[in-house]
Amino acid sequence: MAAEQMADRGEDPGRTAPSATPSTAPAATPTPPPARPLDAIDRDILRILQTDGRASIRSVAERVHVSRANAYARINRLVEDGVIRGFGARVDHERAGQGASAYITLKIVQNSWRTVREQLQALPGATHIALVSGDFDVLLLVHTPDNRALRELVLTRIQSIPEVLSTRTLLVFEETDLGPRPDRPAELA
């Protein structure tokens, strides 16, 4: 059982859940197959794609010293196994017209994580949502055009969610993307 499902039920994700019989098991969302162990070539491919998601198969193959067919097969396997969740661009939000950024902490009604998560995902400017432990339950990162839009998002949209008990907004004055770079030690080694 996923830790998220256990958290939704107020259970301790660290303990083992009893197995359910097929007739009583809840409908599960499809999960990717268990990830196969990564070897050095897989880790090198991941580093290259994290640094440059637009790298061609040919370029990746040359840099890790395998054939294009091998590189293509490995990347496909990493995608199928769920190791690579997608490809995208790292955006400078301020230059893209999203000049206000904030981390918003939320305390929510126990066992309401899934419902709240669905509503938060629909918010304009929401870029990261995490269920966390500690003094609050959810950490949300948002980017909005300005502070007025941020205020509207927090006071009108987020605080109107019935399962949200309280919020705290932490304005981001400056941010630095720490994405993978060639000059930093490997994170996947």
Short mmCIF file of C-alpha atoms in Angstrom, two decimals:
data_model
loop_
_atom_site.label_atom_id
_atom_site.label_comp_id
_atom_site.label_asym_id
_atom_site.label_seq_id
_atom_site.Cartn_x
_atom_site.Cartn_y
_atom_site.Cartn_z
CA MET A 1 0.00 0.00 0.00
CA ALA A 2 1.39 3.42 -0.90
CA ALA A 3 2.42 5.73 1.91
CA GLU A 4 0.03 8.32 0.46
CA GLN A 5 -2.93 5.94 0.75
CA MET A 6 -1.97 5.14 4.33
CA ALA A 7 -1.63 8.84 5.13
CA ASP A 8 -5.09 9.43 3.64
CA ARG A 9 -6.45 6.89 6.13
CA GLY A 10 -4.50 8.31 9.08
CA GLU A 11 -2.27 5.23 9.24
CA ASP A 12 1.46 5.11 9.85
CA PRO A 13 3.20 4.68 6.45
CA GLY A 14 6.14 3.00 8.26
CA ARG A 15 4.19 -0.04 9.36
CA THR A 16 3.23 -2.95 7.17
CA ALA A 17 -0.42 -3.10 6.20
CA PRO A 18 -2.33 -6.38 6.29
CA SER A 19 -2.99 -7.81 2.86
CA ALA A 20 -6.52 -7.36 1.55
CA THR A 21 -8.55 -10.00 -0.18
CA PRO A 22 -9.52 -9.22 -3.79
CA SER A 23 -13.16 -8.63 -2.82
CA THR A 24 -12.26 -5.98 -0.22
CA ALA A 25 -9.26 -4.38 -1.90
CA PRO A 26 -9.81 -0.75 -2.94
CA ALA A 27 -9.54 0.07 -6.62
CA ALA A 28 -5.86 0.82 -7.13
CA THR A 29 -4.42 3.20 -9.65
CA PRO A 30 -2.03 1.53 -12.07
CA THR A 31 1.52 1.66 -10.81
CA PRO A 32 4.61 1.32 -12.93
CA PRO A 33 6.50 -1.95 -12.71
CA PRO A 34 9.21 -2.10 -10.05
CA ALA A 35 12.22 -0.16 -11.24
CA ARG A 36 15.15 -2.23 -12.30
CA PRO A 37 18.51 -1.38 -10.73
CA LEU A 38 20.36 1.42 -12.49
CA ASP A 39 23.86 0.80 -13.74
CA ALA A 40 26.56 3.41 -14.41
CA ILE A 41 25.37 3.99 -17.99
CA ASP A 42 21.78 4.57 -16.84
CA ARG A 43 22.99 7.09 -14.24
CA ASP A 44 25.12 8.86 -16.88
CA ILE A 45 22.10 9.05 -19.21
CA LEU A 46 19.99 10.52 -16.41
CA ARG A 47 22.65 13.15 -15.64
CA ILE A 48 22.85 14.15 -19.30
CA LEU A 49 19.06 14.42 -19.67
CA GLN A 50 18.70 16.35 -16.41
CA THR A 51 21.24 18.86 -17.63
CA ASP A 52 19.90 19.00 -21.20
CA GLY A 53 16.50 17.43 -21.74
CA ARG A 54 16.79 18.27 -25.44
CA ALA A 55 19.93 16.18 -25.97
CA SER A 56 19.56 13.96 -29.02
CA ILE A 57 19.72 10.18 -28.77
CA ARG A 58 22.86 10.32 -30.89
CA SER A 59 24.51 12.81 -28.54
CA VAL A 60 23.54 10.78 -25.47
CA ALA A 61 24.84 7.57 -27.07
CA GLU A 62 28.17 9.16 -27.96
CA ARG A 63 28.64 10.63 -24.49
CA VAL A 64 27.96 7.33 -22.68
CA HIS A 65 29.77 5.22 -25.31
CA VAL A 66 26.90 2.98 -26.42
CA SER A 67 25.07 2.54 -29.71
CA ARG A 68 22.12 4.76 -30.57
CA ALA A 69 19.83 1.73 -30.38
CA ASN A 70 21.13 0.91 -26.89
CA ALA A 71 20.71 4.53 -25.71
CA TYR A 72 17.19 4.65 -27.19
CA ALA A 73 16.23 1.36 -25.48
CA ARG A 74 17.66 2.49 -22.14
CA ILE A 75 15.83 5.83 -22.23
CA ASN A 76 12.57 4.08 -23.12
CA ARG A 77 13.07 1.62 -20.25
CA LEU A 78 13.75 4.49 -17.83
CA VAL A 79 10.51 6.13 -18.97
CA GLU A 80 8.50 2.88 -18.79
CA ASP A 81 9.88 2.11 -15.31
CA GLY A 82 8.83 5.58 -14.13
CA VAL A 83 12.41 6.67 -13.40
CA ILE A 84 12.05 9.45 -15.96
CA ARG A 85 8.69 11.08 -15.29
CA GLY A 86 8.80 13.46 -18.22
CA PHE A 87 10.78 16.08 -20.07
CA GLY A 88 10.35 19.79 -19.64
CA ALA A 89 11.84 23.24 -19.54
CA ARG A 90 13.15 25.02 -16.45
CA VAL A 91 11.40 28.39 -16.51
CA ASP A 92 12.52 31.74 -15.14
CA HIS A 93 9.12 32.62 -13.68
CA GLU A 94 9.84 36.31 -13.29
CA ARG A 95 10.84 36.68 -16.95
CA ALA A 96 7.73 34.67 -17.88
CA GLY A 97 5.46 37.22 -16.19
CA GLN A 98 5.12 35.43 -12.86
CA GLY A 99 6.83 38.02 -10.64
CA ALA A 100 5.47 36.83 -7.28
CA SER A 101 6.39 33.47 -5.83
CA ALA A 102 5.47 31.96 -2.48
CA TYR A 103 5.57 28.78 -0.50
CA ILE A 104 2.23 28.26 1.18
CA THR A 105 1.91 25.89 4.12
CA LEU A 106 -1.48 24.34 4.80
CA LYS A 107 -2.98 22.50 7.72
CA ILE A 108 -5.74 20.24 6.42
CA VAL A 109 -8.46 18.00 7.80
CA GLN A 110 -7.08 14.55 8.61
CA ASN A 111 -7.57 12.04 5.77
CA SER A 112 -8.36 14.72 3.18
CA TRP A 113 -5.03 14.72 1.31
CA ARG A 114 -6.37 13.36 -1.99
CA THR A 115 -9.28 15.77 -2.13
CA VAL A 116 -7.11 18.75 -1.25
CA ARG A 117 -4.37 17.68 -3.68
CA GLU A 118 -6.85 17.54 -6.58
CA GLN A 119 -8.09 21.05 -5.79
CA LEU A 120 -4.56 22.46 -5.39
CA GLN A 121 -3.47 20.93 -8.70
CA ALA A 122 -6.20 22.94 -10.43
CA LEU A 123 -4.91 26.26 -9.08
CA PRO A 124 -3.28 28.64 -11.56
CA GLY A 125 0.43 28.98 -10.85
CA ALA A 126 0.74 25.92 -8.60
CA THR A 127 4.05 24.24 -9.48
CA HIS A 128 4.84 21.88 -6.60
CA ILE A 129 2.67 20.19 -3.98
CA ALA A 130 4.01 17.98 -1.19
CA LEU A 131 2.43 16.11 1.71
CA VAL A 132 4.90 16.64 4.55
CA SER A 133 5.36 15.94 8.23
CA GLY A 134 5.83 18.55 10.93
CA ASP A 135 3.89 21.62 11.98
CA PHE A 136 1.83 21.68 8.79
CA ASP A 137 0.53 19.06 6.36
CA VAL A 138 1.03 20.42 2.86
CA LEU A 139 3.69 22.56 1.23
CA LEU A 140 2.62 24.34 -1.96
CA LEU A 141 4.81 26.41 -4.29
CA VAL A 142 2.99 28.96 -6.44
CA HIS A 143 4.01 31.57 -8.99
CA THR A 144 1.63 34.44 -9.78
CA PRO A 145 1.88 37.61 -11.87
CA ASP A 146 1.98 39.88 -8.80
CA ASN A 147 1.17 40.12 -5.08
CA ARG A 148 -2.45 41.06 -5.79
CA ALA A 149 -2.94 37.79 -7.71
CA LEU A 150 -1.13 35.92 -4.92
CA ARG A 151 -3.43 37.45 -2.30
CA GLU A 152 -6.48 36.48 -4.38
CA LEU A 153 -5.17 32.93 -4.80
CA VAL A 154 -4.60 32.46 -1.06
CA LEU A 155 -7.59 34.30 0.38
CA THR A 156 -10.20 33.37 -2.21
CA ARG A 157 -9.19 30.07 -3.73
CA ILE A 158 -7.10 28.17 -1.16
CA GLN A 159 -8.82 29.29 2.02
CA SER A 160 -12.22 28.49 0.51
CA ILE A 161 -11.33 24.80 0.26
CA PRO A 162 -13.40 23.28 3.09
CA GLU A 163 -10.67 20.82 4.16
CA VAL A 164 -8.06 23.60 4.57
CA LEU A 165 -7.90 24.55 8.25
CA SER A 166 -5.19 27.22 8.01
CA THR A 167 -2.52 28.63 5.71
CA ARG A 168 0.73 30.51 6.07
CA THR A 169 2.30 32.31 3.12
CA LEU A 170 6.06 32.64 2.80
CA LEU A 171 7.04 35.13 0.09
CA VAL A 172 10.04 34.19 -2.04
CA PHE A 173 12.34 37.18 -2.48
CA GLU A 174 14.87 35.41 -4.67
CA GLU A 175 15.26 31.85 -5.90
CA THR A 176 18.04 29.84 -7.49
CA ASP A 177 17.41 26.69 -9.50
CA LEU A 178 19.82 24.00 -8.33
CA GLY A 179 19.21 21.72 -11.28
CA PRO A 180 22.00 19.38 -12.35
CA ARG A 181 25.08 21.05 -13.78
CA PRO A 182 28.22 19.53 -15.24
CA ASP A 183 30.36 21.34 -12.64
CA ARG A 184 28.58 19.76 -9.65
CA PRO A 185 29.18 16.27 -8.28
CA ALA A 186 26.87 13.58 -9.55
CA GLU A 187 23.69 13.20 -7.55
CA LEU A 188 22.86 9.75 -8.88
CA ALA A 189 26.20 8.06 -8.32
#
